[in-house]
PDB file of C-alpha atoms in Angstrom:
ATOM      1  CA  MET Q   1       5.874   8.118  23.516  1.00 89.00           C
ATOM      2  CA  VAL Q   2       8.906   7.111  21.442  1.00 96.00           C
ATOM      3  CA  VAL Q   3       8.169   5.539  18.051  1.00 97.00           C
ATOM      4  CA  ARG Q   4      10.049   2.253  17.903  1.00 97.00           C
ATOM      5  CA  ALA Q   5       8.377   0.509  14.939  1.00 98.00           C
ATOM      6  CA  VAL Q   6       7.410   1.506  11.411  1.00 98.00           C
ATOM      7  CA  VAL Q   7       4.705  -0.378   9.520  1.00 98.00           C
ATOM      8  CA  PHE Q   8       4.378   0.023   5.767  1.00 98.00           C
ATOM      9  CA  ASP Q   9       1.417  -0.287   3.427  1.00 98.00           C
ATOM     10  CA  VAL Q  10       2.174  -2.155   0.171  1.00 98.00           C
ATOM     11  CA  GLY Q  11       0.502  -0.821  -2.996  1.00 96.00           C
ATOM     12  CA  GLU Q  12       1.928   2.544  -4.083  1.00 97.00           C
ATOM     13  CA  THR Q  13       3.978   2.635  -0.901  1.00 98.00           C
ATOM     14  CA  LEU Q  14       6.440  -0.165  -1.583  1.00 98.00           C
ATOM     15  CA  ILE Q  15       5.086  -1.429  -4.911  1.00 98.00           C
ATOM     16  CA  ASP Q  16       4.757   0.651  -8.077  1.00 98.00           C
ATOM     17  CA  GLU Q  17       1.474  -0.627  -9.498  1.00 97.00           C
ATOM     18  CA  THR Q  18       1.980   0.836 -12.988  1.00 97.00           C
ATOM     19  CA  ARG Q  19       2.643  -2.537 -14.608  1.00 96.00           C
ATOM     20  CA  ILE Q  20      -0.366  -4.109 -12.900  1.00 96.00           C
ATOM     21  CA  TRP Q  21      -2.789  -1.461 -14.132  1.00 97.00           C
ATOM     22  CA  THR Q  22      -1.365  -1.344 -17.644  1.00 97.00           C
ATOM     23  CA  ARG Q  23      -1.708  -5.120 -17.895  1.00 97.00           C
ATOM     24  CA  TRP Q  24      -5.323  -4.748 -16.816  1.00 97.00           C
ATOM     25  CA  ALA Q  25      -5.918  -2.151 -19.527  1.00 98.00           C
ATOM     26  CA  ASP Q  26      -4.504  -4.518 -22.131  1.00 97.00           C
ATOM     27  CA  ARG Q  27      -6.610  -7.365 -20.803  1.00 97.00           C
ATOM     28  CA  LEU Q  28      -9.804  -5.304 -20.897  1.00 97.00           C
ATOM     29  CA  GLY Q  29      -9.121  -4.017 -24.388  1.00 96.00           C
ATOM     30  CA  VAL Q  30      -8.917  -0.296 -23.614  1.00 97.00           C
ATOM     31  CA  THR Q  31      -5.987   2.057 -24.006  1.00 98.00           C
ATOM     32  CA  ARG Q  32      -3.683   2.408 -21.059  1.00 97.00           C
ATOM     33  CA  LEU Q  33      -4.383   6.130 -20.887  1.00 97.00           C
ATOM     34  CA  THR Q  34      -8.110   5.431 -20.673  1.00 98.00           C
ATOM     35  CA  PHE Q  35      -7.860   2.958 -17.833  1.00 97.00           C
ATOM     36  CA  MET Q  36      -5.328   5.047 -15.910  1.00 96.00           C
ATOM     37  CA  GLY Q  37      -7.536   8.096 -16.357  1.00 97.00           C
ATOM     38  CA  VAL Q  38     -10.650   6.333 -15.089  1.00 97.00           C
ATOM     39  CA  LEU Q  39      -8.680   4.921 -12.168  1.00 96.00           C
ATOM     40  CA  GLY Q  40      -7.474   8.424 -11.306  1.00 95.00           C
ATOM     41  CA  GLY Q  41     -11.075   9.598 -11.493  1.00 96.00           C
ATOM     42  CA  MET Q  42     -12.077   7.020  -8.907  1.00 96.00           C
ATOM     43  CA  ALA Q  43      -9.328   8.276  -6.614  1.00 95.00           C
ATOM     44  CA  ALA Q  44     -10.442  11.880  -7.067  1.00 95.00           C
ATOM     45  CA  LEU Q  45     -14.088  10.987  -6.383  1.00 95.00           C
ATOM     46  CA  ASP Q  46     -13.308   8.821  -3.333  1.00 93.00           C
ATOM     47  CA  ARG Q  47     -14.669   5.771  -5.089  1.00 94.00           C
ATOM     48  CA  SER Q  48     -13.232   2.281  -4.967  1.00 93.00           C
ATOM     49  CA  HIS Q  49     -10.687   1.327  -7.612  1.00 93.00           C
ATOM     50  CA  ARG Q  50     -13.022  -1.561  -8.439  1.00 93.00           C
ATOM     51  CA  ASP Q  51     -15.534   0.928  -9.805  1.00 96.00           C
ATOM     52  CA  ALA Q  52     -13.080   1.576 -12.651  1.00 97.00           C
ATOM     53  CA  PHE Q  53     -13.743  -1.924 -13.958  1.00 97.00           C
ATOM     54  CA  GLU Q  54     -17.488  -1.345 -13.990  1.00 97.00           C
ATOM     55  CA  ILE Q  55     -17.086   1.925 -15.886  1.00 97.00           C
ATOM     56  CA  VAL Q  56     -14.784   0.428 -18.512  1.00 97.00           C
ATOM     57  CA  ARG Q  57     -16.591  -2.918 -18.788  1.00 97.00           C
ATOM     58  CA  PRO Q  58     -20.131  -2.667 -17.339  1.00 97.00           C
ATOM     59  CA  GLY Q  59     -21.252  -5.908 -15.726  1.00 96.00           C
ATOM     60  CA  LEU Q  60     -17.731  -7.357 -15.580  1.00 97.00           C
ATOM     61  CA  ASP Q  61     -17.266 -10.099 -12.976  1.00 97.00           C
ATOM     62  CA  VAL Q  62     -13.749  -9.199 -11.863  1.00 96.00           C
ATOM     63  CA  GLU Q  63     -13.084 -12.431  -9.977  1.00 94.00           C
ATOM     64  CA  ALA Q  64     -14.219 -14.530 -12.930  1.00 97.00           C
ATOM     65  CA  GLU Q  65     -12.014 -12.449 -15.218  1.00 97.00           C
ATOM     66  CA  ILE Q  66      -9.031 -13.034 -12.942  1.00 95.00           C
ATOM     67  CA  GLU Q  67      -9.666 -16.780 -13.089  1.00 96.00           C
ATOM     68  CA  ALA Q  68     -10.002 -16.695 -16.884  1.00 97.00           C
ATOM     69  CA  TRP Q  69      -6.816 -14.680 -17.148  1.00 97.00           C
ATOM     70  CA  ALA Q  70      -4.962 -17.265 -15.080  1.00 96.00           C
ATOM     71  CA  ARG Q  71      -6.150 -20.000 -17.420  1.00 97.00           C
ATOM     72  CA  ASP Q  72      -5.154 -17.994 -20.493  1.00 97.00           C
ATOM     73  CA  GLU Q  73      -1.727 -16.944 -19.224  1.00 96.00           C
ATOM     74  CA  PRO Q  74      -0.680 -19.323 -16.426  1.00 94.00           C
ATOM     75  CA  GLU Q  75       2.974 -18.291 -16.603  1.00 93.00           C
ATOM     76  CA  SER Q  76       2.526 -14.511 -16.773  1.00 94.00           C
ATOM     77  CA  LEU Q  77       2.413 -12.050 -13.871  1.00 94.00           C
ATOM     78  CA  ARG Q  78      -1.072 -10.893 -14.896  1.00 95.00           C
ATOM     79  CA  ASN Q  79      -2.326  -8.781 -11.963  1.00 94.00           C
ATOM     80  CA  HIS Q  80       0.530  -9.866  -9.700  1.00 95.00           C
ATOM     81  CA  PHE Q  81       3.780  -8.061  -8.825  1.00 96.00           C
ATOM     82  CA  ASP Q  82       7.386  -9.046  -8.263  1.00 97.00           C
ATOM     83  CA  ALA Q  83      10.690  -7.452  -7.203  1.00 97.00           C
ATOM     84  CA  ASP Q  84      10.906  -5.465 -10.451  1.00 97.00           C
ATOM     85  CA  ASP Q  85       7.891  -3.470  -9.256  1.00 98.00           C
ATOM     86  CA  LEU Q  86       9.530  -2.221  -6.063  1.00 98.00           C
ATOM     87  CA  TYR Q  87      10.006   1.522  -5.888  1.00 98.00           C
ATOM     88  CA  PRO Q  88      13.750   2.288  -6.068  1.00 98.00           C
ATOM     89  CA  ASP Q  89      13.969   3.734  -2.546  1.00 98.00           C
ATOM     90  CA  VAL Q  90      12.464   0.723  -0.761  1.00 98.00           C
ATOM     91  CA  ARG Q  91      15.453  -1.486   0.056  1.00 98.00           C
ATOM     92  CA  GLU Q  92      17.757   1.324   1.104  1.00 98.00           C
ATOM     93  CA  ALA Q  93      15.143   3.134   3.192  1.00 98.00           C
ATOM     94  CA  LEU Q  94      14.031  -0.022   5.008  1.00 98.00           C
ATOM     95  CA  ALA Q  95      17.631  -1.078   5.601  1.00 98.00           C
ATOM     96  CA  GLY Q  96      18.371   2.366   7.050  1.00 98.00           C
ATOM     97  CA  LEU Q  97      15.528   2.006   9.528  1.00 98.00           C
ATOM     98  CA  ARG Q  98      16.716  -1.435  10.595  1.00 97.00           C
ATOM     99  CA  ALA Q  99      20.268  -0.120  11.006  1.00 97.00           C
ATOM    100  CA  ALA Q 100      18.875   2.598  13.285  1.00 97.00           C
ATOM    101  CA  GLY Q 101      17.348  -0.065  15.517  1.00 97.00           C
ATOM    102  CA  VAL Q 102      13.777   0.433  14.329  1.00 98.00           C
ATOM    103  CA  GLN Q 103      11.404  -2.528  13.997  1.00 98.00           C
ATOM    104  CA  VAL Q 104      10.156  -2.704  10.402  1.00 98.00           C
ATOM    105  CA  VAL Q 105       6.930  -4.461   9.420  1.00 98.00           C
ATOM    106  CA  ILE Q 106       4.876  -4.694   6.217  1.00 98.00           C
ATOM    107  CA  ALA Q 107       1.092  -4.907   6.558  1.00 98.00           C
ATOM    108  CA  GLY Q 108      -1.332  -3.943   3.795  1.00 97.00           C
ATOM    109  CA  ASN Q 109      -4.498  -4.832   1.952  1.00 96.00           C
ATOM    110  CA  GLN Q 110      -3.222  -7.596  -0.303  1.00 95.00           C
ATOM    111  CA  PRO Q 111      -4.254 -11.081  -1.456  1.00 91.00           C
ATOM    112  CA  THR Q 112      -2.551 -14.091   0.082  1.00 88.00           C
ATOM    113  CA  ARG Q 113      -0.303 -14.586  -2.967  1.00 90.00           C
ATOM    114  CA  ALA Q 114       1.224 -11.144  -2.336  1.00 95.00           C
ATOM    115  CA  TYR Q 115       2.714 -12.525   0.876  1.00 96.00           C
ATOM    116  CA  ASP Q 116       4.776 -15.045  -1.099  1.00 95.00           C
ATOM    117  CA  ALA Q 117       5.860 -12.367  -3.568  1.00 96.00           C
ATOM    118  CA  LEU Q 118       7.006 -10.046  -0.777  1.00 97.00           C
ATOM    119  CA  VAL Q 119       8.811 -12.813   1.102  1.00 97.00           C
ATOM    120  CA  ALA Q 120      10.661 -13.790  -2.093  1.00 97.00           C
ATOM    121  CA  MET Q 121      12.071 -10.239  -2.330  1.00 97.00           C
ATOM    122  CA  ASP Q 122      14.093 -10.811   0.873  1.00 97.00           C
ATOM    123  CA  LEU Q 123      13.401  -7.293   2.105  1.00 98.00           C
ATOM    124  CA  PRO Q 124      15.066  -6.008   5.310  1.00 98.00           C
ATOM    125  CA  VAL Q 125      11.950  -6.322   7.466  1.00 98.00           C
ATOM    126  CA  ASP Q 126      10.977  -8.120  10.658  1.00 98.00           C
ATOM    127  CA  SER Q 127       7.693  -9.530   9.387  1.00 98.00           C
ATOM    128  CA  ILE Q 128       5.184  -9.387   6.517  1.00 98.00           C
ATOM    129  CA  HIS Q 129       1.391  -9.583   6.755  1.00 97.00           C
ATOM    130  CA  THR Q 130      -1.571  -9.280   4.379  1.00 97.00           C
ATOM    131  CA  SER Q 131      -5.255  -8.534   4.862  1.00 97.00           C
ATOM    132  CA  ASP Q 132      -6.253 -11.839   3.256  1.00 95.00           C
ATOM    133  CA  GLY Q 133      -3.924 -13.668   5.596  1.00 95.00           C
ATOM    134  CA  TRP Q 134      -5.568 -11.982   8.561  1.00 97.00           C
ATOM    135  CA  GLY Q 135      -9.105 -12.139   7.244  1.00 97.00           C
ATOM    136  CA  VAL Q 136      -9.631  -8.420   7.839  1.00 97.00           C
ATOM    137  CA  ALA Q 137      -8.832  -5.390   5.687  1.00 97.00           C
ATOM    138  CA  LYS Q 138      -8.209  -1.677   6.120  1.00 97.00           C
ATOM    139  CA  PRO Q 139      -9.760   0.586   7.168  1.00 96.00           C
ATOM    140  CA  ALA Q 140     -11.413  -1.739   9.706  1.00 97.00           C
ATOM    141  CA  PRO Q 141     -10.235  -1.111  13.289  1.00 97.00           C
ATOM    142  CA  ALA Q 142      -9.578  -4.843  13.614  1.00 98.00           C
ATOM    143  CA  PHE Q 143      -6.852  -4.556  10.971  1.00 98.00           C
ATOM    144  CA  PHE Q 144      -4.942  -2.002  13.016  1.00 98.00           C
ATOM    145  CA  ALA Q 145      -5.497  -4.032  16.175  1.00 98.00           C
ATOM    146  CA  LYS Q 146      -3.767  -6.882  14.312  1.00 98.00           C
ATOM    147  CA  VAL Q 147      -0.929  -4.511  13.396  1.00 98.00           C
ATOM    148  CA  ALA Q 148      -0.355  -3.600  17.049  1.00 98.00           C
ATOM    149  CA  ALA Q 149      -0.527  -7.262  18.049  1.00 97.00           C
ATOM    150  CA  VAL Q 150       2.077  -8.496  15.546  1.00 97.00           C
ATOM    151  CA  VAL Q 151       4.378  -5.557  16.258  1.00 98.00           C
ATOM    152  CA  GLY Q 152       4.035  -6.246  19.963  1.00 97.00           C
ATOM    153  CA  ARG Q 153       4.102  -2.604  21.047  1.00 97.00           C
ATOM    154  CA  GLU Q 154       1.725   0.081  22.233  1.00 97.00           C
ATOM    155  CA  PRO Q 155      -0.028   1.835  19.304  1.00 97.00           C
ATOM    156  CA  GLY Q 156       1.711   5.107  20.167  1.00 97.00           C
ATOM    157  CA  GLU Q 157       5.086   3.435  19.531  1.00 97.00           C
ATOM    158  CA  ILE Q 158       4.089   2.616  15.933  1.00 98.00           C
ATOM    159  CA  LEU Q 159       4.319   4.817  12.840  1.00 98.00           C
ATOM    160  CA  TYR Q 160       2.068   3.653  10.006  1.00 98.00           C
ATOM    161  CA  VAL Q 161       3.159   4.738   6.521  1.00 98.00           C
ATOM    162  CA  GLY Q 162       0.731   4.721   3.596  1.00 98.00           C
ATOM    163  CA  ASP Q 163      -0.385   6.605   0.500  1.00 98.00           C
ATOM    164  CA  ARG Q 164      -4.046   7.043   1.445  1.00 96.00           C
ATOM    165  CA  PHE Q 165      -5.734   9.287   3.956  1.00 94.00           C
ATOM    166  CA  ASP Q 166      -8.903   7.166   4.130  1.00 94.00           C
ATOM    167  CA  ASN Q 167      -7.352   3.704   4.328  1.00 95.00           C
ATOM    168  CA  ASP Q 168      -4.125   4.506   6.148  1.00 97.00           C
ATOM    169  CA  VAL Q 169      -3.789   7.814   7.982  1.00 97.00           C
ATOM    170  CA  ARG Q 170      -7.193   8.305   9.604  1.00 97.00           C
ATOM    171  CA  PRO Q 171      -7.865   4.690  10.743  1.00 98.00           C
ATOM    172  CA  ALA Q 172      -4.283   4.255  12.006  1.00 98.00           C
ATOM    173  CA  ALA Q 173      -4.576   7.497  13.966  1.00 98.00           C
ATOM    174  CA  ARG Q 174      -7.893   6.367  15.420  1.00 98.00           C
ATOM    175  CA  ALA Q 175      -6.091   3.236  16.590  1.00 98.00           C
ATOM    176  CA  GLY Q 176      -3.631   5.478  18.474  1.00 98.00           C
ATOM    177  CA  MET Q 177      -0.735   5.160  16.017  1.00 98.00           C
ATOM    178  CA  ARG Q 178       1.422   7.904  14.562  1.00 97.00           C
ATOM    179  CA  THR Q 179       0.987   8.375  10.827  1.00 98.00           C
ATOM    180  CA  ALA Q 180       2.917   9.340   7.719  1.00 98.00           C
ATOM    181  CA  LEU Q 181       1.127  10.163   4.463  1.00 98.00           C
ATOM    182  CA  LEU Q 182       3.265   9.303   1.445  1.00 98.00           C
ATOM    183  CA  ARG Q 183       2.865  11.557  -1.566  1.00 98.00           C
ATOM    184  CA  ARG Q 184       3.117   8.718  -4.083  1.00 97.00           C
ATOM    185  CA  GLY Q 185       0.682   7.208  -6.585  1.00 96.00           C
ATOM    186  CA  PRO Q 186      -2.694   8.679  -7.599  1.00 95.00           C
ATOM    187  CA  TRP Q 187      -4.232   8.547  -4.129  1.00 96.00           C
ATOM    188  CA  GLY Q 188      -1.064   9.811  -2.464  1.00 97.00           C
ATOM    189  CA  TYR Q 189      -0.821  12.962  -4.548  1.00 97.00           C
ATOM    190  CA  LEU Q 190      -4.534  13.698  -4.355  1.00 96.00           C
ATOM    191  CA  HIS Q 191      -4.827  13.080  -0.637  1.00 96.00           C
ATOM    192  CA  ALA Q 192      -1.675  15.028   0.235  1.00 96.00           C
ATOM    193  CA  ASP Q 193      -3.224  18.030  -1.504  1.00 96.00           C
ATOM    194  CA  ARG Q 194      -6.313  17.981   0.714  1.00 95.00           C
ATOM    195  CA  PRO Q 195      -6.734  19.913   3.970  1.00 95.00           C
ATOM    196  CA  GLU Q 196      -7.246  16.599   5.771  1.00 93.00           C
ATOM    197  CA  ALA Q 197      -3.596  15.747   5.109  1.00 95.00           C
ATOM    198  CA  ALA Q 198      -2.791  17.951   8.106  1.00 95.00           C
ATOM    199  CA  GLU Q 199      -4.185  15.174  10.305  1.00 95.00           C
ATOM    200  CA  ALA Q 200      -1.145  13.059   9.450  1.00 97.00           C
ATOM    201  CA  ASP Q 201       1.822  13.519  11.762  1.00 96.00           C
ATOM    202  CA  VAL Q 202       4.018  13.974   8.701  1.00 96.00           C
ATOM    203  CA  VAL Q 203       3.663  14.123   4.914  1.00 97.00           C
ATOM    204  CA  ILE Q 204       6.656  12.707   3.045  1.00 97.00           C
ATOM    205  CA  ASP Q 205       7.682  12.616  -0.602  1.00 97.00           C
ATOM    206  CA  ASP Q 206       9.568   9.302  -0.528  1.00 98.00           C
ATOM    207  CA  LEU Q 207      10.624   6.575   1.850  1.00 98.00           C
ATOM    208  CA  TYR Q 208      13.955   8.261   2.526  1.00 98.00           C
ATOM    209  CA  GLY Q 209      11.884  10.754   4.506  1.00 97.00           C
ATOM    210  CA  VAL Q 210      10.659   8.171   7.026  1.00 98.00           C
ATOM    211  CA  LEU Q 211      13.754   8.018   9.251  1.00 97.00           C
ATOM    212  CA  PRO Q 212      14.204  11.828   9.522  1.00 96.00           C
ATOM    213  CA  ALA Q 213      10.474  12.146  10.239  1.00 95.00           C
ATOM    214  CA  LEU Q 214      10.686   9.473  12.923  1.00 95.00           C
ATOM    215  CA  ARG Q 215      13.604  11.285  14.571  1.00 94.00           C
ATOM    216  CA  LEU Q 216      11.625  14.525  14.612  1.00 93.00           C
ATOM    217  CA  LEU Q 217       8.610  12.784  16.129  1.00 93.00           C
ATOM    218  CA  ASN Q 218      10.820  11.292  18.835  1.00 94.00           C
ATOM    219  CA  GLU Q 219      12.436  14.588  19.843  1.00 90.00           C
ATOM    220  CA  GLY Q 220      11.265  15.295  23.336  1.00 70.00           C
ATOM    221  CA  ALA Q 221       9.116  12.138  23.478  1.00 68.00           C
ATOM    222  CA  THR Q 222       8.864  10.220  26.741  1.00 63.00           C
ATOM    223  CA  PRO Q 223      11.176   7.164  26.592  1.00 62.00           C
TER     224      PRO Q 223
END
């Protein structure tokens, strides 16, 4: 089946989260190296990134801290992102896919406010969706059912691109989609180095690799 649509994850696929995590380190009163190191440890141990907060600040109520942070710094980005956090290959790579006649969609695990931030970037995409907006998050099968529904194509016509094997590659494949594992960010590098990475249809080093990978996948495919 020919792949006609590409759907992108957000964090560490389109968005470089370095500024977000360094701001968290500053907020929690630990060195940036410490927080980044603990976060990388969670990735290596297949633990949630939220466990990093508990290790650094035992008993921390993350949601309450986010609310307090908003009161303290109402005008700052805090744990948000903006266009300055886009990886440098994003606009050109997405535009290249659109120029090639490929449907381009963004759908990732993100809070509702991330939708507004992504829309404000005026990216060359057909639509943008977030887990909070849908009320379901990866790796739940219902998330990928939503992806297929908004794309409006058969799952086999969709390539899902993400930096995580557990949240992106395996559940998307189970939904019948083609998959690309992006070697980017802590999870991306760690997961691409695992034997399970072979389950992805392709492993790519940057978003410029998506279009060539898509063309290879479509060689000999049934129209």
